[in-house]
């Protein structure tokens, strides 16, 4: 991966099979459920997926199940990182997401409302998208622009 003239867009050459690493701290609760289900669904699509509590430098994408657990932003600025953002309920969390976005992290919000609130809070809109959780999706309201964040050559 490398970046074009914009500090906010990845240039990424598409692959048939991605090595996706899900970063999650086992909590035996909802975040772990998200991680396990995401792994299962991505594997059904043919991708290589694993889960651990640390980033994987060899992965095409490191996806953090909780945005608050992304601590190693500066370790490799070219690494593609995404985070799941369920909600943001205080200014400190908005500031954290804004910092992550300015350091090339893509925030995947669980609702358009959260995405819009973060954007109004100063998070660059180009670094945010939303994808409704599966139980919320219907053919009329399931939306998101995750692929548009990555420019495929």
N, CA and C of each residue as an Amber inpcrd file, in Angstrom:
protein
   459
   0.8420000  -1.1790000   0.0000000   0.0000000   0.0000000   0.0000000
   0.8840000   1.2380000   0.0000000   0.4180000   2.2520000  -0.6440000
   1.0920000   3.5450000  -0.5840000   0.0310000   4.6270000  -0.7170000
   0.4080000   5.8430000  -0.5150000  -0.5440000   6.9380000  -0.5360000
  -0.3060000   7.8270000  -1.7490000  -1.4070000   8.3660000  -2.2810000
  -1.2740000   9.3000000  -3.3930000  -1.0950000  10.7090000  -2.8270000
  -1.3830000  11.7220000  -3.6130000  -1.1920000  13.1030000  -3.1630000
  -2.0750000  13.4750000  -1.9850000  -3.2230000  12.8530000  -1.8530000
  -4.1060000  13.1190000  -0.7280000  -3.6090000  12.3580000   0.4890000
  -3.5810000  12.9960000   1.6490000  -3.1560000  12.2720000   2.8500000
  -4.2130000  11.2990000   3.3360000  -5.3750000  11.2420000   2.6810000
  -6.4810000  10.4560000   3.2030000  -6.8750000   9.2500000   2.3660000
  -6.2950000   9.0480000   1.2110000  -6.7330000   7.9430000   0.3630000
  -5.6250000   6.9150000   0.1870000  -5.9640000   5.6700000   0.3840000
  -5.0310000   4.5930000   0.1070000  -5.0090000   4.3090000  -1.3830000
  -3.8570000   3.9710000  -1.8900000  -3.7520000   3.4030000  -3.2260000
  -3.4050000   1.9400000  -2.9930000  -4.2530000   1.0660000  -3.4000000
  -4.0650000  -0.3380000  -3.0840000  -4.3820000  -1.1700000  -4.3080000
  -3.4640000  -2.0220000  -4.6830000  -3.7050000  -2.8870000  -5.8240000
  -4.5510000  -4.0670000  -5.3730000  -5.6760000  -4.2470000  -6.0190000
  -6.6270000  -5.2830000  -5.6240000  -6.0180000  -6.6790000  -5.7440000
  -6.4060000  -7.5180000  -4.8310000  -6.0140000  -8.9200000  -4.8320000
  -7.2810000  -9.7520000  -4.7820000  -7.1940000 -10.9620000  -5.2950000
  -8.3400000 -11.8480000  -5.1890000  -8.5440000 -12.2950000  -3.7440000
  -7.4480000 -12.5670000  -3.0660000  -7.5140000 -13.0280000  -1.6840000
  -6.6930000 -12.0780000  -0.8100000  -7.3480000 -11.5050000   0.1830000
  -6.6640000 -10.6310000   1.1200000  -6.3040000 -11.3960000   2.3900000
  -5.1880000 -11.0190000   2.9780000  -4.8300000 -11.5270000   4.3040000
  -5.3070000 -10.4630000   5.2820000  -6.3770000 -10.7900000   5.9890000
  -7.0150000  -9.8480000   6.9020000  -6.7550000 -10.3080000   8.3250000
  -6.2390000  -9.4090000   9.1190000  -5.9720000  -9.7230000  10.5140000
  -6.9140000  -8.9080000  11.3870000  -7.6730000  -9.5880000  12.2200000
  -8.6090000  -8.9370000  13.1320000  -7.9320000  -8.8310000  14.4940000
  -7.8260000  -7.6050000  14.9800000  -7.2030000  -7.3740000  16.2840000
  -8.3220000  -7.2290000  17.3110000  -8.3320000  -8.1450000  18.2550000
  -9.3680000  -8.1320000  19.2860000  -8.8160000  -8.7100000  20.5750000
  -9.1770000  -8.0870000  21.6690000  -8.8190000  -8.5780000  22.9890000
  -9.9950000  -9.4150000  23.4740000  -9.7750000 -10.6980000  23.6460000
 -10.8410000 -11.6170000  24.0170000 -11.5610000 -11.1290000  25.2610000
 -12.8460000 -10.8530000  25.0950000 -13.6320000 -10.3650000  26.2220000
 -14.7850000 -11.3050000  26.5540000 -14.9580000 -12.3540000  25.7270000
 -16.0380000 -13.2850000  25.9630000 -17.4190000 -12.6630000  25.8130000
 -17.4540000 -11.5020000  25.1490000 -18.7160000 -10.7870000  25.0560000
 -18.9220000 -10.3100000  23.6320000 -19.5320000  -9.1630000  23.4450000
 -19.9760000  -8.7120000  22.1290000 -18.8330000  -8.4650000  21.1510000
 -17.7110000  -7.8830000  21.5910000 -16.6100000  -7.6490000  20.6570000
 -16.0460000  -8.9620000  20.1360000 -15.9320000  -9.9380000  20.9970000
 -15.4470000 -11.2440000  20.5530000 -16.4300000 -11.8770000  19.5750000
 -17.7130000 -11.7100000  19.8220000 -18.7340000 -12.2190000  18.9080000
 -18.5970000 -11.5630000  17.5380000 -18.3950000 -10.2370000  17.5180000
 -18.1790000  -9.5340000  16.2590000 -16.9570000 -10.0970000  15.5300000
 -15.8500000 -10.2680000  16.2470000 -14.6050000 -10.7460000  15.6340000
 -14.7770000 -12.1260000  15.0190000 -15.3710000 -13.0330000  15.7620000
 -15.5450000 -14.4140000  15.2880000 -16.4850000 -14.4590000  14.0860000
 -17.5720000 -13.7220000  14.1420000 -18.5330000 -13.7020000  13.0340000
 -17.9220000 -13.0460000  11.7920000 -17.1840000 -11.9510000  11.9760000
 -16.5330000 -11.2930000  10.8530000 -15.5320000 -12.2290000  10.1830000
 -14.7510000 -12.9260000  10.9810000 -13.7860000 -13.9000000  10.4560000
 -14.5000000 -14.9560000   9.6120000 -15.5600000 -15.5030000  10.1490000
 -16.3160000 -16.5480000   9.4470000 -16.8440000 -16.0470000   8.0990000
 -17.4180000 -14.8570000   8.0900000 -17.9980000 -14.3190000   6.8600000
 -16.9270000 -13.9510000   5.8290000 -15.8030000 -13.4070000   6.2890000
 -14.7160000 -13.0760000   5.3580000 -14.0920000 -14.3460000   4.7700000
 -13.9960000 -15.3950000   5.5620000 -13.4780000 -16.6670000   5.0440000
 -14.4240000 -17.2510000   4.0010000 -15.7180000 -17.0710000   4.1890000
 -16.6870000 -17.5340000   3.1810000 -16.4550000 -16.8370000   1.8440000
 -15.9380000 -15.6070000   1.9020000 -15.6440000 -14.8510000   0.6790000
 -14.2850000 -15.2200000   0.0860000 -13.5680000 -16.1300000   0.7660000
 -12.3000000 -16.6190000   0.2390000 -11.0600000 -15.9330000   0.7820000
 -11.2050000 -15.0690000   1.7570000 -10.0500000 -14.3730000   2.3080000
  -9.3800000 -15.1870000   3.4150000  -8.1030000 -14.9080000   3.6320000
  -7.3640000 -15.5120000   4.7390000  -7.5380000 -14.5930000   5.9420000
  -8.0470000 -15.1260000   7.0410000  -8.3700000 -14.2900000   8.1940000
  -7.8800000 -14.9560000   9.4720000  -7.2810000 -14.1550000  10.3450000
  -6.9490000 -14.6470000  11.6710000  -7.2590000 -13.5690000  12.6910000
  -7.2750000 -13.9780000  13.9540000  -7.6080000 -13.0800000  15.0540000
  -6.5350000 -13.2070000  16.1250000  -6.0730000 -12.0700000  16.6380000
  -5.1930000 -12.0760000  17.8050000  -5.3040000 -10.7160000  18.4860000
  -4.5490000 -10.5460000  19.5690000  -4.6140000  -9.2780000  20.2940000
  -3.5290000  -8.2880000  19.8800000  -2.7930000  -8.5930000  18.7900000
  -1.7350000  -7.7040000  18.2940000  -1.8440000  -7.5570000  16.7800000
  -1.3050000  -6.4540000  16.2680000  -1.2580000  -6.2570000  14.8160000
  -0.4040000  -7.3290000  14.1660000  -0.6900000  -7.5800000  12.8850000
   0.0990000  -8.5160000  12.0890000   0.7130000  -7.7360000  10.9300000
   2.0380000  -7.4790000  10.9860000   2.6810000  -6.6820000   9.9300000
   2.5420000  -7.2730000   8.5290000   2.4070000  -8.5740000   8.4120000
   2.3120000  -9.2030000   7.0950000   0.8960000  -9.1570000   6.5090000
  -0.0740000  -8.7060000   7.2700000  -1.4600000  -8.6640000   6.7970000
  -1.6570000  -7.5410000   5.7860000  -2.5970000  -7.7410000   4.8690000
  -2.9870000  -6.6680000   3.9510000  -3.7690000  -5.5880000   4.6960000
  -4.5780000  -6.0180000   5.6560000  -5.3950000  -5.1130000   6.4560000
  -5.3880000  -5.5950000   7.8960000  -5.1860000  -4.6840000   8.8220000
  -5.3810000  -4.9600000  10.2450000  -6.6520000  -4.2260000  10.6540000
  -7.6430000  -5.0070000  11.0790000  -8.9200000  -4.4160000  11.4820000
  -9.0740000  -4.5450000  12.9910000  -9.1990000  -3.4000000  13.6550000
  -9.3620000  -3.3660000  15.1000000 -10.8510000  -3.3870000  15.4320000
 -11.2550000  -4.4020000  16.1820000 -12.6620000  -4.5140000  16.5500000
 -13.0920000  -3.3280000  17.4100000 -12.2100000  -2.7980000  18.2280000
 -12.5550000  -1.6150000  19.0290000 -11.5310000  -0.5170000  18.7640000
 -12.0030000   0.6390000  18.3290000 -11.1080000   1.7470000  17.9780000
 -10.2470000   2.2000000  19.1530000 -10.7220000   1.9930000  20.3570000
  -9.9680000   2.4030000  21.5370000  -8.7540000   1.5320000  21.8210000
  -8.6260000   0.4250000  21.0910000  -7.5010000  -0.4890000  21.2950000
  -6.3780000  -0.2960000  20.2740000  -6.5100000   0.6930000  19.4220000
  -5.4780000   0.9540000  18.4090000  -4.4210000   1.8650000  19.0150000
  -3.2940000   1.2760000  19.4070000  -2.2480000   2.0130000  20.0980000
  -0.9900000   2.2100000  19.2660000  -0.8220000   1.4690000  18.1850000
   0.4550000   1.4340000  17.4820000   0.4300000   2.1850000  16.1600000
  -0.2640000   3.2820000  16.0990000  -0.4320000   4.0040000  14.8430000
   0.8930000   4.3490000  14.1820000   1.8480000   4.7810000  14.9480000
   3.1030000   5.2720000  14.3750000   4.0950000   4.1630000  14.0570000
   3.7880000   2.9170000  14.3980000   4.7550000   1.8380000  14.1880000
   5.0140000   1.5770000  12.7060000   4.0310000   1.7370000  11.8580000
   4.1890000   1.5420000  10.4160000   3.1340000   2.3920000   9.7200000
   3.4930000   3.5940000   9.2870000   2.5020000   4.5010000   8.7240000
   1.8620000   4.0190000   7.4190000   2.4720000   3.0690000   6.7250000
   1.8970000   2.5720000   5.4730000   0.9790000   1.3720000   5.6770000
   0.8970000   0.8610000   6.8890000   0.0340000  -0.2870000   7.1580000
  -1.4290000   0.1430000   7.0350000  -2.2350000  -0.6730000   6.3940000
  -3.6500000  -0.3660000   6.2800000  -4.3400000  -0.8430000   7.5570000
  -4.9690000   0.1230000   8.2270000  -5.6750000  -0.1600000   9.4740000
  -7.1070000   0.3560000   9.3630000  -8.0300000  -0.4600000   9.8500000
  -9.4180000  -0.0360000   9.9730000  -9.8640000  -0.2980000  11.4050000
 -10.8700000   0.4280000  11.8390000 -11.4240000   0.2220000  13.1720000
 -12.9390000   0.1770000  13.0950000 -13.5360000  -0.5630000  14.0150000
 -14.9830000  -0.5750000  14.1450000 -15.3550000   0.4780000  15.1870000
 -16.3190000   1.3290000  14.8360000 -16.7690000   2.3710000  15.7510000
 -18.2680000   2.2000000  15.9770000 -18.6240000   1.7420000  17.1660000
 -20.0390000   1.5360000  17.4710000 -20.7180000   2.8540000  17.8130000
 -20.0950000   3.6320000  18.6760000 -20.6470000   4.9240000  19.0850000
 -19.5270000   5.7330000  19.7340000 -19.7270000   7.0130000  19.7780000
 -18.7630000   7.9110000  20.4150000 -19.5780000   8.8350000  21.3040000
 -19.3170000   8.7690000  22.6080000 -20.1830000   9.4680000  23.5460000
 -19.5040000  10.5740000  24.3570000 -18.2800000  10.9470000  23.9750000
 -17.6290000  12.0610000  24.6700000 -16.5440000  12.6560000  23.7620000
 -16.1140000  13.8530000  24.0850000 -15.1310000  14.5640000  23.2540000
 -13.7940000  13.8440000  23.2020000 -13.3930000  13.1970000  24.2890000
 -12.1300000  12.4670000  24.3050000 -12.1110000  11.3790000  23.2290000
 -13.2280000  10.7000000  23.0450000 -13.3170000   9.6440000  22.0240000
 -13.3310000  10.2360000  20.6140000 -13.9910000  11.3750000  20.4510000
 -13.9620000  12.0640000  19.1500000 -12.5230000  12.4490000  18.8220000
 -11.8140000  12.9720000  19.8100000 -10.4180000  13.3590000  19.6070000
  -9.5630000  12.1580000  19.2260000  -9.8070000  11.0030000  19.8450000
  -9.0570000   9.7900000  19.5230000  -9.3040000   9.3720000  18.0770000
 -10.5570000   9.3640000  17.6520000 -10.8830000   8.9850000  16.2720000
 -10.2970000   9.9940000  15.2880000 -10.3370000  11.2810000  15.6180000
  -9.7500000  12.3060000  14.7440000  -8.2430000  12.0870000  14.6080000
  -7.5640000  11.7940000  15.7160000  -6.1280000  11.4980000  15.6830000
  -5.8460000  10.2790000  14.8120000  -6.6480000   9.2270000  14.9770000
  -6.4590000   8.0280000  14.1710000  -6.6490000   8.3420000  12.6870000
  -7.6850000   9.0890000  12.3570000  -7.9680000   9.4350000  10.9610000
  -6.8330000  10.2460000  10.3490000  -6.2650000  11.1550000  11.1110000
  -5.1510000  11.9620000  10.6100000  -3.8920000  11.1180000  10.4280000
  -3.8960000   9.9210000  10.9950000  -2.7780000   8.9980000  10.8530000
  -3.1630000   7.7970000   9.9900000  -4.0510000   8.0490000   9.0130000
  -4.3790000   7.1160000   7.9420000  -5.1960000   5.9000000   8.3480000
  -5.9200000   5.9770000   9.4520000  -6.8030000   4.8950000   9.8640000
  -8.1910000   5.1810000   9.3080000  -8.8630000   4.1480000   8.8140000
 -10.2270000   4.2700000   8.3240000 -11.1690000   3.8030000   9.4260000
 -12.1060000   4.6550000   9.8130000 -13.1050000   4.3010000  10.8200000
 -14.3640000   3.7870000  10.1620000 -14.7580000   2.5710000  10.5040000
 -15.9810000   1.9720000   9.9640000 -17.0440000   2.0600000  11.0560000
 -17.9570000   2.9830000  10.8740000 -18.9930000   3.2310000  11.8770000
 -20.1430000   2.2490000  11.7060000 -20.8270000   1.9800000  12.8090000
 -21.9600000   1.0680000  12.7930000 -23.2750000   1.7730000  12.4770000
 -23.2100000   3.0840000  12.2220000 -24.4140000   3.8120000  11.8170000
 -24.0090000   5.0940000  11.0990000 -24.9100000   5.5580000  10.2600000
 -24.6890000   6.8350000   9.5750000 -24.6830000   7.9740000  10.5900000
 -25.4750000   7.8540000  11.6410000 -25.5290000   8.8830000  12.6730000
 -24.1650000   9.0650000  13.3360000 -23.5150000   7.9680000  13.7100000
 -22.1900000   8.0540000  14.3220000 -21.1910000   8.6670000  13.3460000
 -21.2350000   8.2300000  12.0890000 -20.3340000   8.7770000  11.0760000
 -20.5380000  10.2860000  10.9370000 -21.7820000  10.7270000  10.8640000
 -22.0710000  12.1520000  10.7070000 -21.6420000  12.9600000  11.9230000
 -21.8630000  12.4270000  13.1160000 -21.4420000  13.1310000  14.3370000
 -19.9190000  13.2720000  14.3840000 -19.2030000  12.2150000  14.0050000
 -17.7430000  12.2900000  13.9890000 -17.2640000  13.3110000  12.9560000
 -17.8990000  13.3180000  11.7980000 -17.5370000  14.2780000  10.7580000
 -17.7670000  15.7100000  11.2430000 -18.8860000  15.9420000  11.8960000
 -19.1620000  17.2690000  12.4630000 -18.1690000  17.6170000  13.5650000
 -17.6010000  16.5880000  14.2100000 -16.6110000  16.7960000  15.2540000
 -15.2000000  16.9940000  14.7330000 -15.0520000  17.0790000  13.4170000
 -13.7510000  17.3750000  12.8380000 -12.9850000  16.1810000  12.2960000
 -13.5820000  15.0050000  12.3090000 -12.9180000  13.8380000  11.7220000
 -13.0800000  13.9370000  10.2030000 -11.9850000  13.8450000   9.4380000
 -12.0930000  13.9530000   7.9780000 -13.0810000  12.9220000   7.4160000
 -14.0730000  13.4070000   6.7060000 -15.1360000  12.5480000   6.1680000
 -14.5810000  11.4550000   5.2570000 -13.4590000  11.7480000   4.5850000
 -12.8610000  10.7680000   3.6730000 -12.3290000   9.5460000   4.4230000
 -12.1690000   9.6430000   5.7250000 -11.6120000   8.5460000   6.5280000
 -12.6880000   7.7970000   7.2910000 -13.9590000   8.0800000   6.9800000
 -15.0770000   7.4340000   7.6570000 -16.0170000   6.8000000   6.6560000
 -16.6230000   5.7230000   7.0770000 -17.7220000   5.1390000   6.3290000
 -18.6430000   4.4930000   7.3480000 -19.7680000   3.9940000   6.8880000
 -20.6170000   3.2400000   7.7970000 -21.1270000   1.9970000   7.0950000
 -21.2840000   0.9780000   7.8820000 -21.8390000  -0.2810000   7.4230000
 -22.7810000  -0.7350000   8.5250000 -24.0600000  -0.8220000   8.2190000
 -25.0060000  -1.2610000   9.2320000 -24.7190000  -2.7050000   9.6190000
 -24.8250000  -3.0250000  10.9070000 -24.6790000  -4.4350000  11.3000000
 -25.6890000  -5.2880000  10.5440000 -25.3510000  -6.5270000  10.3240000
 -26.1490000  -7.4120000   9.4660000 -27.6230000  -7.4470000   9.8500000
 -27.9320000  -7.4380000  11.1080000 -29.3430000  -7.5150000  11.5030000
 -30.1120000  -6.2480000  11.1640000 -29.4010000  -5.1650000  10.8680000
 -30.0410000  -3.9070000  10.4970000 -30.1810000  -3.7450000   8.9910000
 -29.5090000  -4.5740000   8.2190000 -29.4860000  -4.3830000   6.7710000
 -30.7330000  -4.9280000   6.0980000 -31.2630000  -4.1300000   5.2140000
 -32.2700000  -4.5810000   4.2710000 -31.7950000  -4.0840000   2.9230000
 -32.4180000  -4.5330000   1.8850000 -31.9740000  -4.1030000   0.5590000
 -32.1420000  -2.5930000   0.3890000 -33.0080000  -1.9660000   1.1850000
 -33.2300000  -0.5350000   1.0460000 -32.3030000   0.3080000   1.9100000
 -31.8530000  -0.2280000   3.0800000 -31.0930000   0.6520000   3.9540000
 -29.6590000   0.2170000   4.2140000 -29.2240000  -0.8930000   3.6600000
 -27.8500000  -1.3370000   3.8900000 -26.9430000  -0.4990000   3.0010000
 -26.0590000   0.2590000   3.6270000 -25.2480000   1.1900000   2.8650000
 -23.8590000   1.2580000   3.4400000 -23.0110000   1.9580000   2.7690000
 -21.6420000   2.1560000   3.2170000 -20.7890000   2.4790000   2.0140000
 -19.5930000   2.9670000   2.2480000 -18.7370000   3.3110000   1.1350000
 -17.3200000   2.8370000   1.3940000 -17.1710000   1.7020000   2.0420000
 -15.8520000   1.2000000   2.3920000 -14.9520000   1.0380000   1.1700000
 -15.4720000   0.4440000   0.0890000 -14.6290000   0.2310000  -1.0970000
 -14.1810000   1.5390000  -1.7140000 -14.9750000   2.5880000  -1.5870000
 -14.5770000   3.8630000  -2.1880000 -13.4110000   4.4840000  -1.4300000
 -13.1510000   4.0290000  -0.2160000 -12.0020000   4.5470000   0.5310000
 -10.6950000   4.0010000   0.0110000 -10.7660000   2.8740000  -0.6810000
  -9.5790000   2.2680000  -1.2680000  -9.6740000   2.4220000  -2.7760000
  -8.6980000   3.0650000  -3.3800000  -8.6900000   3.2140000  -4.8420000
  -8.0290000   2.0040000  -5.4530000  -8.7710000   1.2220000  -6.1620000
  -8.2210000   0.0130000  -6.7670000  -7.6280000   0.3540000  -8.1200000
  -6.3910000  -0.0650000  -8.3290000  -5.7020000   0.1660000  -9.6020000
  -5.9140000  -1.0170000 -10.5150000
